[in-house]
PDB file of C-alpha atoms in Angstrom:
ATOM      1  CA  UNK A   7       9.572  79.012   1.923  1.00  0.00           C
ATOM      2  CA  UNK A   8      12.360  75.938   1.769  1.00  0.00           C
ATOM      3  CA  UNK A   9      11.547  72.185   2.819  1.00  0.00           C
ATOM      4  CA  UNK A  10      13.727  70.437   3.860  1.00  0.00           C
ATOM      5  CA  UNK A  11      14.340  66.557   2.526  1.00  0.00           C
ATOM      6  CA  UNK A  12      15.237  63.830   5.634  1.00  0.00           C
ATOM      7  CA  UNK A  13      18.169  61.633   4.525  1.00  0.00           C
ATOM      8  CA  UNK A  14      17.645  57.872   5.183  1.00  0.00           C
ATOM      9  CA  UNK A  15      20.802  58.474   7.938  1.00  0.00           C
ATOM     10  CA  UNK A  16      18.509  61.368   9.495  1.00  0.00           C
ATOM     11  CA  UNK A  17      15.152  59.085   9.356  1.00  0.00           C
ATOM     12  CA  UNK A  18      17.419  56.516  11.711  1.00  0.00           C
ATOM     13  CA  UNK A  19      18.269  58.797  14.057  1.00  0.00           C
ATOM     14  CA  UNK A  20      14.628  60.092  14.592  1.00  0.00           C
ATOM     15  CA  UNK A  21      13.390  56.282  15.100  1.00  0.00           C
ATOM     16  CA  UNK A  22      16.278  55.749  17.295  1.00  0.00           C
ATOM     17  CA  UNK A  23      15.037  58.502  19.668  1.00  0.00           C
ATOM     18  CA  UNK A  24      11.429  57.285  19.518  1.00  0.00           C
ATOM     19  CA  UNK A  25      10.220  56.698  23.324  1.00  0.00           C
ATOM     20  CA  UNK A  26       9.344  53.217  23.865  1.00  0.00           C
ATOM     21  CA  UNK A  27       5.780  53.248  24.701  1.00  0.00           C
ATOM     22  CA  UNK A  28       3.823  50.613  26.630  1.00  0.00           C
ATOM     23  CA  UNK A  29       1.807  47.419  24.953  1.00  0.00           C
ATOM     24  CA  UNK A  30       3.959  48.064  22.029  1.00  0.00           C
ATOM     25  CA  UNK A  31       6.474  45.539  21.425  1.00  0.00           C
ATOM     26  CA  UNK A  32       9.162  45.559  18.792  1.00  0.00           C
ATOM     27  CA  UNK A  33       9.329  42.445  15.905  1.00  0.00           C
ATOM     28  CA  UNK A  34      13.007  41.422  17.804  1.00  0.00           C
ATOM     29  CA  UNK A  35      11.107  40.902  21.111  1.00  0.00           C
ATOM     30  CA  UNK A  36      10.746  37.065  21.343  1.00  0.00           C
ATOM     31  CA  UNK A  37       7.549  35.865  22.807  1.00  0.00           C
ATOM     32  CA  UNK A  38       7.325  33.521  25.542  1.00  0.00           C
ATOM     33  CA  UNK A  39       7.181  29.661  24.360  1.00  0.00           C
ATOM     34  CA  UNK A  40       3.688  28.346  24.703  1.00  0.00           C
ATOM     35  CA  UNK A  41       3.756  25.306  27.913  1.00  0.00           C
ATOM     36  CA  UNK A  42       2.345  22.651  25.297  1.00  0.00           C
ATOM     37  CA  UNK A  43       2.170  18.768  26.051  1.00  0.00           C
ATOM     38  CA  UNK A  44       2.700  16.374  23.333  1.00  0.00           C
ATOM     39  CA  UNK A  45       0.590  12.686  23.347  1.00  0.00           C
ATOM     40  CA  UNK A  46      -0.194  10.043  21.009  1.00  0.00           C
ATOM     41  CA  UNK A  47      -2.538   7.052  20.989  1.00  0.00           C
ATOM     42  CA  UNK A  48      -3.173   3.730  19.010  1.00  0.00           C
ATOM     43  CA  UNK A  49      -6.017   2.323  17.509  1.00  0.00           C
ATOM     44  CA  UNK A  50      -6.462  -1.138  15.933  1.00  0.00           C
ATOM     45  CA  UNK A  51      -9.830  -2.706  14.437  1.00  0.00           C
ATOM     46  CA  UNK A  52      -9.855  -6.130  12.993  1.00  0.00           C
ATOM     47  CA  UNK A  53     -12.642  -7.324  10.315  1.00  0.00           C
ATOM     48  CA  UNK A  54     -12.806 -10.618   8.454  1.00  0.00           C
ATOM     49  CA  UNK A  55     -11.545 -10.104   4.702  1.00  0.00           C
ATOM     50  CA  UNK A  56     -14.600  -9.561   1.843  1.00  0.00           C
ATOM     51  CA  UNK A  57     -12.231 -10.185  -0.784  1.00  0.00           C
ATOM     52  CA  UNK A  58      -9.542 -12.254  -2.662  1.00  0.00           C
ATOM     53  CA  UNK A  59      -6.944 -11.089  -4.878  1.00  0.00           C
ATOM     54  CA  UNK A  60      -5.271 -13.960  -6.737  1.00  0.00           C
ATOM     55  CA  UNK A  61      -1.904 -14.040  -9.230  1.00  0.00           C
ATOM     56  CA  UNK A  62      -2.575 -16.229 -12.095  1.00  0.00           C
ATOM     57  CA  UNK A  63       0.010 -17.087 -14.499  1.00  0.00           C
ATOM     58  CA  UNK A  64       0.021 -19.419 -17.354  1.00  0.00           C
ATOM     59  CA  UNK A  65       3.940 -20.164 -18.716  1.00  0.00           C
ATOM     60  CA  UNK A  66       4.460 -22.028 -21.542  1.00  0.00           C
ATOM     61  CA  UNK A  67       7.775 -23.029 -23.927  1.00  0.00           C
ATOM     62  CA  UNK A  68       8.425 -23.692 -27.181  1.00  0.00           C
ATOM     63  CA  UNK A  69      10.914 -24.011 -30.245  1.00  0.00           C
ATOM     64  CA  UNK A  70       9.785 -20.887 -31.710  1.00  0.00           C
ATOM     65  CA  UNK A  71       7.407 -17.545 -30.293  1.00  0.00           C
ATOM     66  CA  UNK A  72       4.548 -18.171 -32.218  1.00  0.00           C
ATOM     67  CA  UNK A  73       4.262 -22.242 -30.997  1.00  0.00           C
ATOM     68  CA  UNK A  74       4.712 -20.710 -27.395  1.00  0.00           C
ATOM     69  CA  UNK A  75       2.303 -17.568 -27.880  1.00  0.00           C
ATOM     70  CA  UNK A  76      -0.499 -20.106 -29.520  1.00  0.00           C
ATOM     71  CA  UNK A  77       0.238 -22.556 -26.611  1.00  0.00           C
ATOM     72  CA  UNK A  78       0.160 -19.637 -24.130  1.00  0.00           C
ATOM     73  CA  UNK A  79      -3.024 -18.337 -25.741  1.00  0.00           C
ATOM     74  CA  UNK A  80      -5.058 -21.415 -25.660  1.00  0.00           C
ATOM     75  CA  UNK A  81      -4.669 -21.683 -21.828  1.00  0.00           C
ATOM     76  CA  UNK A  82      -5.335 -18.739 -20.869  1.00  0.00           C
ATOM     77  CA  UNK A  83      -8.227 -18.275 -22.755  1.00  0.00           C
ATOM     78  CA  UNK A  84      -9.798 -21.305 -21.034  1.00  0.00           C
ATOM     79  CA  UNK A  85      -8.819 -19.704 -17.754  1.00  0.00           C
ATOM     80  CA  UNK A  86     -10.758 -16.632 -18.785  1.00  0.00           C
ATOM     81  CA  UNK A  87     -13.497 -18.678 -19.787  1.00  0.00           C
ATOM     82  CA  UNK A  88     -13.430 -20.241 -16.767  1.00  0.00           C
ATOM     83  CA  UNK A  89     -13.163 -17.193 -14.395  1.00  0.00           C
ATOM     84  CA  UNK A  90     -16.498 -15.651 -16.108  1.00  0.00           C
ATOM     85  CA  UNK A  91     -17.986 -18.490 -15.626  1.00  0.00           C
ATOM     86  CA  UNK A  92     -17.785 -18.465 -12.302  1.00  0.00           C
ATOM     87  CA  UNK A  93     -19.022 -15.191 -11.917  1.00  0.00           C
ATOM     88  CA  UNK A  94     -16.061 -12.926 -12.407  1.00  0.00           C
ATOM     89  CA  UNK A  95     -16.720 -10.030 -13.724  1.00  0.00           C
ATOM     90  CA  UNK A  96     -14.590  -8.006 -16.661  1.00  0.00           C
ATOM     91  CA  UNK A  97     -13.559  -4.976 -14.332  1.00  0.00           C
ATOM     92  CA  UNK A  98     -11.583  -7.724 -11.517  1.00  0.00           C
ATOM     93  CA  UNK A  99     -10.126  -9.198 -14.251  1.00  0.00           C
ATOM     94  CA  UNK A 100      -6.569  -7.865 -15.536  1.00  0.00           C
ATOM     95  CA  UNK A 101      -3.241  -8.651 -17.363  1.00  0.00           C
ATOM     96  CA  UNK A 102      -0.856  -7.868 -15.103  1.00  0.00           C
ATOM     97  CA  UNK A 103       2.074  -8.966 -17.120  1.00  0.00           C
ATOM     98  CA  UNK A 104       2.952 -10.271 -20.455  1.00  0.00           C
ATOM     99  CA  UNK A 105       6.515 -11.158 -21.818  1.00  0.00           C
ATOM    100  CA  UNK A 106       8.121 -13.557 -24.937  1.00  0.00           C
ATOM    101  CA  UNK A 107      11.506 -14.168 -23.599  1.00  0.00           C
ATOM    102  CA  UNK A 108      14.199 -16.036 -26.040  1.00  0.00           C
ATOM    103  CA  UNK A 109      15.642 -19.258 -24.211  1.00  0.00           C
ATOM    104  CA  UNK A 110      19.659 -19.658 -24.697  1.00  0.00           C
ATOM    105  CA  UNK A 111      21.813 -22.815 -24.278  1.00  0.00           C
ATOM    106  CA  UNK A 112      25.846 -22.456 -24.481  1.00  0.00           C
ATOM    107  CA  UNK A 113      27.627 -25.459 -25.275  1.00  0.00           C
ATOM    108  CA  UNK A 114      31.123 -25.927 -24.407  1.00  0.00           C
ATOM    109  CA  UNK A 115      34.452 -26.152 -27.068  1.00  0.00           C
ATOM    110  CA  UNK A 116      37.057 -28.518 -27.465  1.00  0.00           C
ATOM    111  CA  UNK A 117      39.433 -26.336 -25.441  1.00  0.00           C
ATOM    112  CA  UNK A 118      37.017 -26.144 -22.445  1.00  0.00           C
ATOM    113  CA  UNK A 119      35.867 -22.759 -23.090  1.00  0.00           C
ATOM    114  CA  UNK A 120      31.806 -22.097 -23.829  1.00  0.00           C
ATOM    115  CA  UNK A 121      30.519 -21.106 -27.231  1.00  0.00           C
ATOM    116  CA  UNK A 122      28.679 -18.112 -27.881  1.00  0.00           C
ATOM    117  CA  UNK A 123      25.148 -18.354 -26.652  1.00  0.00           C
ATOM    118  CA  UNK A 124      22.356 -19.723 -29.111  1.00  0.00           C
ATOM    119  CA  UNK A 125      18.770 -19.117 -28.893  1.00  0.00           C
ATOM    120  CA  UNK A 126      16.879 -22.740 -28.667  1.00  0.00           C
ATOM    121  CA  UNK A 127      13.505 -21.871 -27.558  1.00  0.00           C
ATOM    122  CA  UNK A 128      11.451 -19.097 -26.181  1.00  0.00           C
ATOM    123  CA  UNK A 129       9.145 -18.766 -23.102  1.00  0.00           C
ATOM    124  CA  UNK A 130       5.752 -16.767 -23.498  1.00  0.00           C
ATOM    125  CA  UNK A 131       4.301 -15.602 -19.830  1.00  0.00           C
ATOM    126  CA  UNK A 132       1.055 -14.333 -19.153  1.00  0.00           C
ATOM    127  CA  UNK A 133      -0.206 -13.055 -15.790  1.00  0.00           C
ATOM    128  CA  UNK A 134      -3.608 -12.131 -14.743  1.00  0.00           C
ATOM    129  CA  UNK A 135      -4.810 -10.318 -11.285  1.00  0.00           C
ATOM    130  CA  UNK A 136      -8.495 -11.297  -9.958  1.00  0.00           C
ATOM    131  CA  UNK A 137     -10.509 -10.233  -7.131  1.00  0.00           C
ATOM    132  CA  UNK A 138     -12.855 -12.429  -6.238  1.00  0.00           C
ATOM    133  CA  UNK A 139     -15.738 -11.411  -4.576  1.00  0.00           C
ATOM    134  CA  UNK A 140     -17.552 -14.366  -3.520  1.00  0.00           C
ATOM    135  CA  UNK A 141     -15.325 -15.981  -1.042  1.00  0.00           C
ATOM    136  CA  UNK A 142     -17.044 -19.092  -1.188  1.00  0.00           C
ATOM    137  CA  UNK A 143     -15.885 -19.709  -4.695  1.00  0.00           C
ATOM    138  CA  UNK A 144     -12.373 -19.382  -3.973  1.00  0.00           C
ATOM    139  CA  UNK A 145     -11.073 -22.897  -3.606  1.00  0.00           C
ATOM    140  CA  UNK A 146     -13.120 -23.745  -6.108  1.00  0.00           C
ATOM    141  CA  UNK A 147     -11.618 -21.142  -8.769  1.00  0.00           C
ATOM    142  CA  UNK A 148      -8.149 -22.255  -7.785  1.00  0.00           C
ATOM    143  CA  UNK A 149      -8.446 -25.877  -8.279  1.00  0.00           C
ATOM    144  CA  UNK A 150     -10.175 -25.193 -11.950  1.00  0.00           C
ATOM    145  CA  UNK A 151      -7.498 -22.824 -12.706  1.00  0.00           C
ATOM    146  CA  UNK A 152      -4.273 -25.233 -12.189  1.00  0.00           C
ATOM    147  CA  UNK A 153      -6.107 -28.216 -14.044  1.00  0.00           C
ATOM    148  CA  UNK A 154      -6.260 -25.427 -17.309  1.00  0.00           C
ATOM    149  CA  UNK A 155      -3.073 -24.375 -17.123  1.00  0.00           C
ATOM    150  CA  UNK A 156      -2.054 -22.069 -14.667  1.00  0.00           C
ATOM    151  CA  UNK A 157       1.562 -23.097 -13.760  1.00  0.00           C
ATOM    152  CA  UNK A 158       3.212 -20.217 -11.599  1.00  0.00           C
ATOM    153  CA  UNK A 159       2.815 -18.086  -9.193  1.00  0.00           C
ATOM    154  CA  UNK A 160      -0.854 -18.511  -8.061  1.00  0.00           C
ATOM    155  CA  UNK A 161      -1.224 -16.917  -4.835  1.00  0.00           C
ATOM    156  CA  UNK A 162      -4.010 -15.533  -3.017  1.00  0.00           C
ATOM    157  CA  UNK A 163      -4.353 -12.383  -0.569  1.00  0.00           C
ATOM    158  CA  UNK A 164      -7.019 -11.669   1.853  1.00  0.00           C
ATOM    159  CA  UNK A 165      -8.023  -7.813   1.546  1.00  0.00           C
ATOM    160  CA  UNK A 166     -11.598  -5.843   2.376  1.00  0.00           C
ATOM    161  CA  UNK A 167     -12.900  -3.637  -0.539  1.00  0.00           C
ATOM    162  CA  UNK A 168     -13.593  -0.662   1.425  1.00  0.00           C
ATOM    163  CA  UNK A 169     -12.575  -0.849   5.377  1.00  0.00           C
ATOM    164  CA  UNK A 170     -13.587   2.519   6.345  1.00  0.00           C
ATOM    165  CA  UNK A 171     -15.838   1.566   9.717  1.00  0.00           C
ATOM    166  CA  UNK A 172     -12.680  -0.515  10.356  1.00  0.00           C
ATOM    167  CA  UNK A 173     -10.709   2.618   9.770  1.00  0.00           C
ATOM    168  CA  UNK A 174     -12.966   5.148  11.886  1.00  0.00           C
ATOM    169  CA  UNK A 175     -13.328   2.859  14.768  1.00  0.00           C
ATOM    170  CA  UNK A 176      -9.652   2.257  15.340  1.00  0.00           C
ATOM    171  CA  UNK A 177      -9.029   6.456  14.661  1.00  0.00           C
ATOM    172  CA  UNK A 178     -11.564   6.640  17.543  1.00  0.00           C
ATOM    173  CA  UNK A 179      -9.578   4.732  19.932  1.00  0.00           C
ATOM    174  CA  UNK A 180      -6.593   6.433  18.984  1.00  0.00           C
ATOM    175  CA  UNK A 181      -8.328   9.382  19.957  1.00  0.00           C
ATOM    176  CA  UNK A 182      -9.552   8.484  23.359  1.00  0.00           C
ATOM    177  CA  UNK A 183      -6.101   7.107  23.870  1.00  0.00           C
ATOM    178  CA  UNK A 184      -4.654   9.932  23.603  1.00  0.00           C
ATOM    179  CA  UNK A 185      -7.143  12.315  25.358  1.00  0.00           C
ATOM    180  CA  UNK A 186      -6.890   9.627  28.391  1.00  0.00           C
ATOM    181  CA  UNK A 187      -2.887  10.181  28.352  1.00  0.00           C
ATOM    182  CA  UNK A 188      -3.113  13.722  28.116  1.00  0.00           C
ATOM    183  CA  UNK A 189      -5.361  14.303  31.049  1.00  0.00           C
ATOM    184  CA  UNK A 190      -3.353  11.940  33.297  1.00  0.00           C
ATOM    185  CA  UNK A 191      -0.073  13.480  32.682  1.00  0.00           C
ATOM    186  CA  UNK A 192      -1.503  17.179  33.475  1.00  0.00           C
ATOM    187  CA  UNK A 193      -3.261  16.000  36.165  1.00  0.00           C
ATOM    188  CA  UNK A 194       0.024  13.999  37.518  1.00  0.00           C
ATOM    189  CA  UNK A 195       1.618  17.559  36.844  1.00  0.00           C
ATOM    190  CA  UNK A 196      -0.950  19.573  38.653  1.00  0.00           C
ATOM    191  CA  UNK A 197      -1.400  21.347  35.933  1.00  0.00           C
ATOM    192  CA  UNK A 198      -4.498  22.109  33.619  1.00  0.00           C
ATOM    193  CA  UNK A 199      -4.985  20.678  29.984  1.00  0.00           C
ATOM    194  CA  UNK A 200      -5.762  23.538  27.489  1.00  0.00           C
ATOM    195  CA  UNK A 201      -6.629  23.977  23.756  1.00  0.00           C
ATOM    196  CA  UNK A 202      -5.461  21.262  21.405  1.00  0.00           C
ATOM    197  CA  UNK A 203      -2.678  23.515  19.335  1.00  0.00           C
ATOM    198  CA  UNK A 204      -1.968  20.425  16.749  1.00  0.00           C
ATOM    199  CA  UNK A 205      -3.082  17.112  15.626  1.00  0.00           C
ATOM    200  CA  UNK A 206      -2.235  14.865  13.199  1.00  0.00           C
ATOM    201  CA  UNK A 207      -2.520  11.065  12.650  1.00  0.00           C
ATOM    202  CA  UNK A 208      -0.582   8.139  10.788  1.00  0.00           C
ATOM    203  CA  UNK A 209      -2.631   5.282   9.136  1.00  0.00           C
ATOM    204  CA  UNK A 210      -0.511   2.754   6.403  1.00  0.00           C
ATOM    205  CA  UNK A 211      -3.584   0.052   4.773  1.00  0.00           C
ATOM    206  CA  UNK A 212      -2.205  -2.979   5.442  1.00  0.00           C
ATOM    207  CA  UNK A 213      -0.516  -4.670   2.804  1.00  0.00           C
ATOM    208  CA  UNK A 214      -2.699  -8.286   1.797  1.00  0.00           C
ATOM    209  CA  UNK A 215      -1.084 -11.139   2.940  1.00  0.00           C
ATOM    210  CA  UNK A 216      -0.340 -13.962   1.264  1.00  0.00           C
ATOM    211  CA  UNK A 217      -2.443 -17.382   1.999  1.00  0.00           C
ATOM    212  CA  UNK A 218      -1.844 -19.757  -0.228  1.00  0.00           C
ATOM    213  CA  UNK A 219       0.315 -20.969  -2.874  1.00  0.00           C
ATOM    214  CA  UNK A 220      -0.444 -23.566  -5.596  1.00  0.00           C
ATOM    215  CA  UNK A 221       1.585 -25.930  -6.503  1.00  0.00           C
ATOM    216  CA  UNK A 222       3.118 -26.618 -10.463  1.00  0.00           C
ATOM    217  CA  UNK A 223       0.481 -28.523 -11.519  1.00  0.00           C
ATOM    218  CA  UNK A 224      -1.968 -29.793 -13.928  1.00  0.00           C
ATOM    219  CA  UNK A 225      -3.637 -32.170 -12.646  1.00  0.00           C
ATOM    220  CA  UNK A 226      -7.022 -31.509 -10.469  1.00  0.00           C
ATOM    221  CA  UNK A 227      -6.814 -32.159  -6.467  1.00  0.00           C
ATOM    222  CA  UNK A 228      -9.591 -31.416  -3.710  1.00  0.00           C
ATOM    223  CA  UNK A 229     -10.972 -28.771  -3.039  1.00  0.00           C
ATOM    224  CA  UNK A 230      -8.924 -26.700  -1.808  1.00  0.00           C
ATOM    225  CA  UNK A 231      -9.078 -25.324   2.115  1.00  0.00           C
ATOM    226  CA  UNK A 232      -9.340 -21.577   2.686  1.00  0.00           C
ATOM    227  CA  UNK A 233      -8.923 -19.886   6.127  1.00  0.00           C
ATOM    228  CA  UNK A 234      -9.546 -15.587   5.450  1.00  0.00           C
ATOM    229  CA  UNK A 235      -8.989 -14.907   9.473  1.00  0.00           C
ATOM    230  CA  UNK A 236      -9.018 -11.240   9.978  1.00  0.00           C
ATOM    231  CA  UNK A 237      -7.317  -8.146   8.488  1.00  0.00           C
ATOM    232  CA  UNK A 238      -6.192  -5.961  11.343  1.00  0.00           C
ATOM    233  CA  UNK A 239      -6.056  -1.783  10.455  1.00  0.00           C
ATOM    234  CA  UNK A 240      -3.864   0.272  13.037  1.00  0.00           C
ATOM    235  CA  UNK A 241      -3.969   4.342  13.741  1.00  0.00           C
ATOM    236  CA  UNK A 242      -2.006   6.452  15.332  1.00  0.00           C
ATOM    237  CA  UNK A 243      -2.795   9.890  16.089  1.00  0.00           C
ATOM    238  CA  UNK A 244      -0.834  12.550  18.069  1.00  0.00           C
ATOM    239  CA  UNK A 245      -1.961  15.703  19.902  1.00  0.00           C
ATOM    240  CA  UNK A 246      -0.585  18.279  21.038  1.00  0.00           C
ATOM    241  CA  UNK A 247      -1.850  20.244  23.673  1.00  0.00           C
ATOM    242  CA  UNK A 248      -1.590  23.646  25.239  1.00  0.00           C
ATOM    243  CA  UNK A 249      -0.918  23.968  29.193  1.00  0.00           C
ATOM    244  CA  UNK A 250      -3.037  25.994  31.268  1.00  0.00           C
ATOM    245  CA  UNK A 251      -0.896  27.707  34.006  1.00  0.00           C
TER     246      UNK A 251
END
């Protein structure tokens, strides 16, 4: 008794000829699109700030590196000094930045050209970032800081540790915002609001901003005044929603 091997040509024909049958459809049959409405909403919660991040640096210049490093190092250690003392702790303490950079001067020739660049001194800069906790302290930590030596760059930023109720209440409103829109267009529509097919949201911390900025100085003032207002966290969240028909 022979069998008989189909051919891949003969296997084409035979689903060719295959009857369509019903409640079967084929993987080229497009489906209907799904009626879906697309909405977003906004949220914004504002809190007052817990905490202060200030940029500390202490500059100093000298004939050679090691005057300007031992000049550099004596000032900032009585910063550091000074910060534990008021109550800073180690961990919101940090170097941010430390460079010895050579200082040039060019003189000019006879001829009115310039000579080639010679080093005559060299600049030692030393940065610190603190987060001060205890707001009250604040103008009180900057004015003790400029009269030991910081020189540059000393400003402060309002920020909150850990705004998460700030966060959830303004993804909340977002929410609502949102739901509200959605019902009124379907309703507007005459139309009915189905399952929610997709949602997603967009939240971006706000960056500190800056409040302050001390002056070049060494010599003590009054206190200094601090306003902290209110940091302000926004989220926006978009829905999309299936249409009943």
């Amino acid at each position: 008794m022979s069998s008989v091997k189909p051919t891949l040509a003969s296997l084409a024909v035979m689903l060719a000829t295959v009857p369509a049958l019903p409640g079967i459809a084929f993987a080229d049959q497009e489906k209907p699109r799904e009626a879906v409405i697309m909405v977003s909403g906004e949220g914004e919660s504002a809190i007052a700030p817990d905490m202060a991040i200030l940029s500390l640096a202490v500059v100093r210049e000298a004939e050679t590196a090691a005057d300007a490093m031992k000049e550099s190092n004596t000032a900032m250690t009585a910063v550091l000094d000074a910060l534990k003392g008021e109550g800073i702790a180690d961990k919101d303490i940090q170097t941010s930045d430390f460079s010895v950079n050579p200082r040039y001067t060019q003189e000019k020739n006879s001829d009115g050209g310039y000579q080639s660049p010679k080093i005559d001194g060299y600049q030692v800069s030393n940065r610190l970032t603190v987060k001060v906790r205890d707001l009250k302290k604040l103008g009180a930590i900057l004015d003790k800081s400029v009269t030991l030596g910081v020189n540059e760059s000393g400003n402060v930023q309002f920020t909150n540790d850990d705004p998460k109720e700030a966060v959830t209440a303004a993804r909340k409103q977002a929410v609502d915002e949102a739901i509200a829109k959605a019902r009124a267009l379907t309703e507007a529509a005459g139309v009915k609001l189905g399952r929610i097919v997709e949602m997603s949201e967009n939240f971006a911390r706000p960056m500190p901003q800056p409040a302050y900025r001390m002056a070049m100085a060494k010599e003590a003032s009054d206190a200094v005044p601090i306003a902290g207002g209110e940091n302000s966290y926004s989220v926006t969240v978009n829905i999309t929603y299936a249409i009943d028909q």
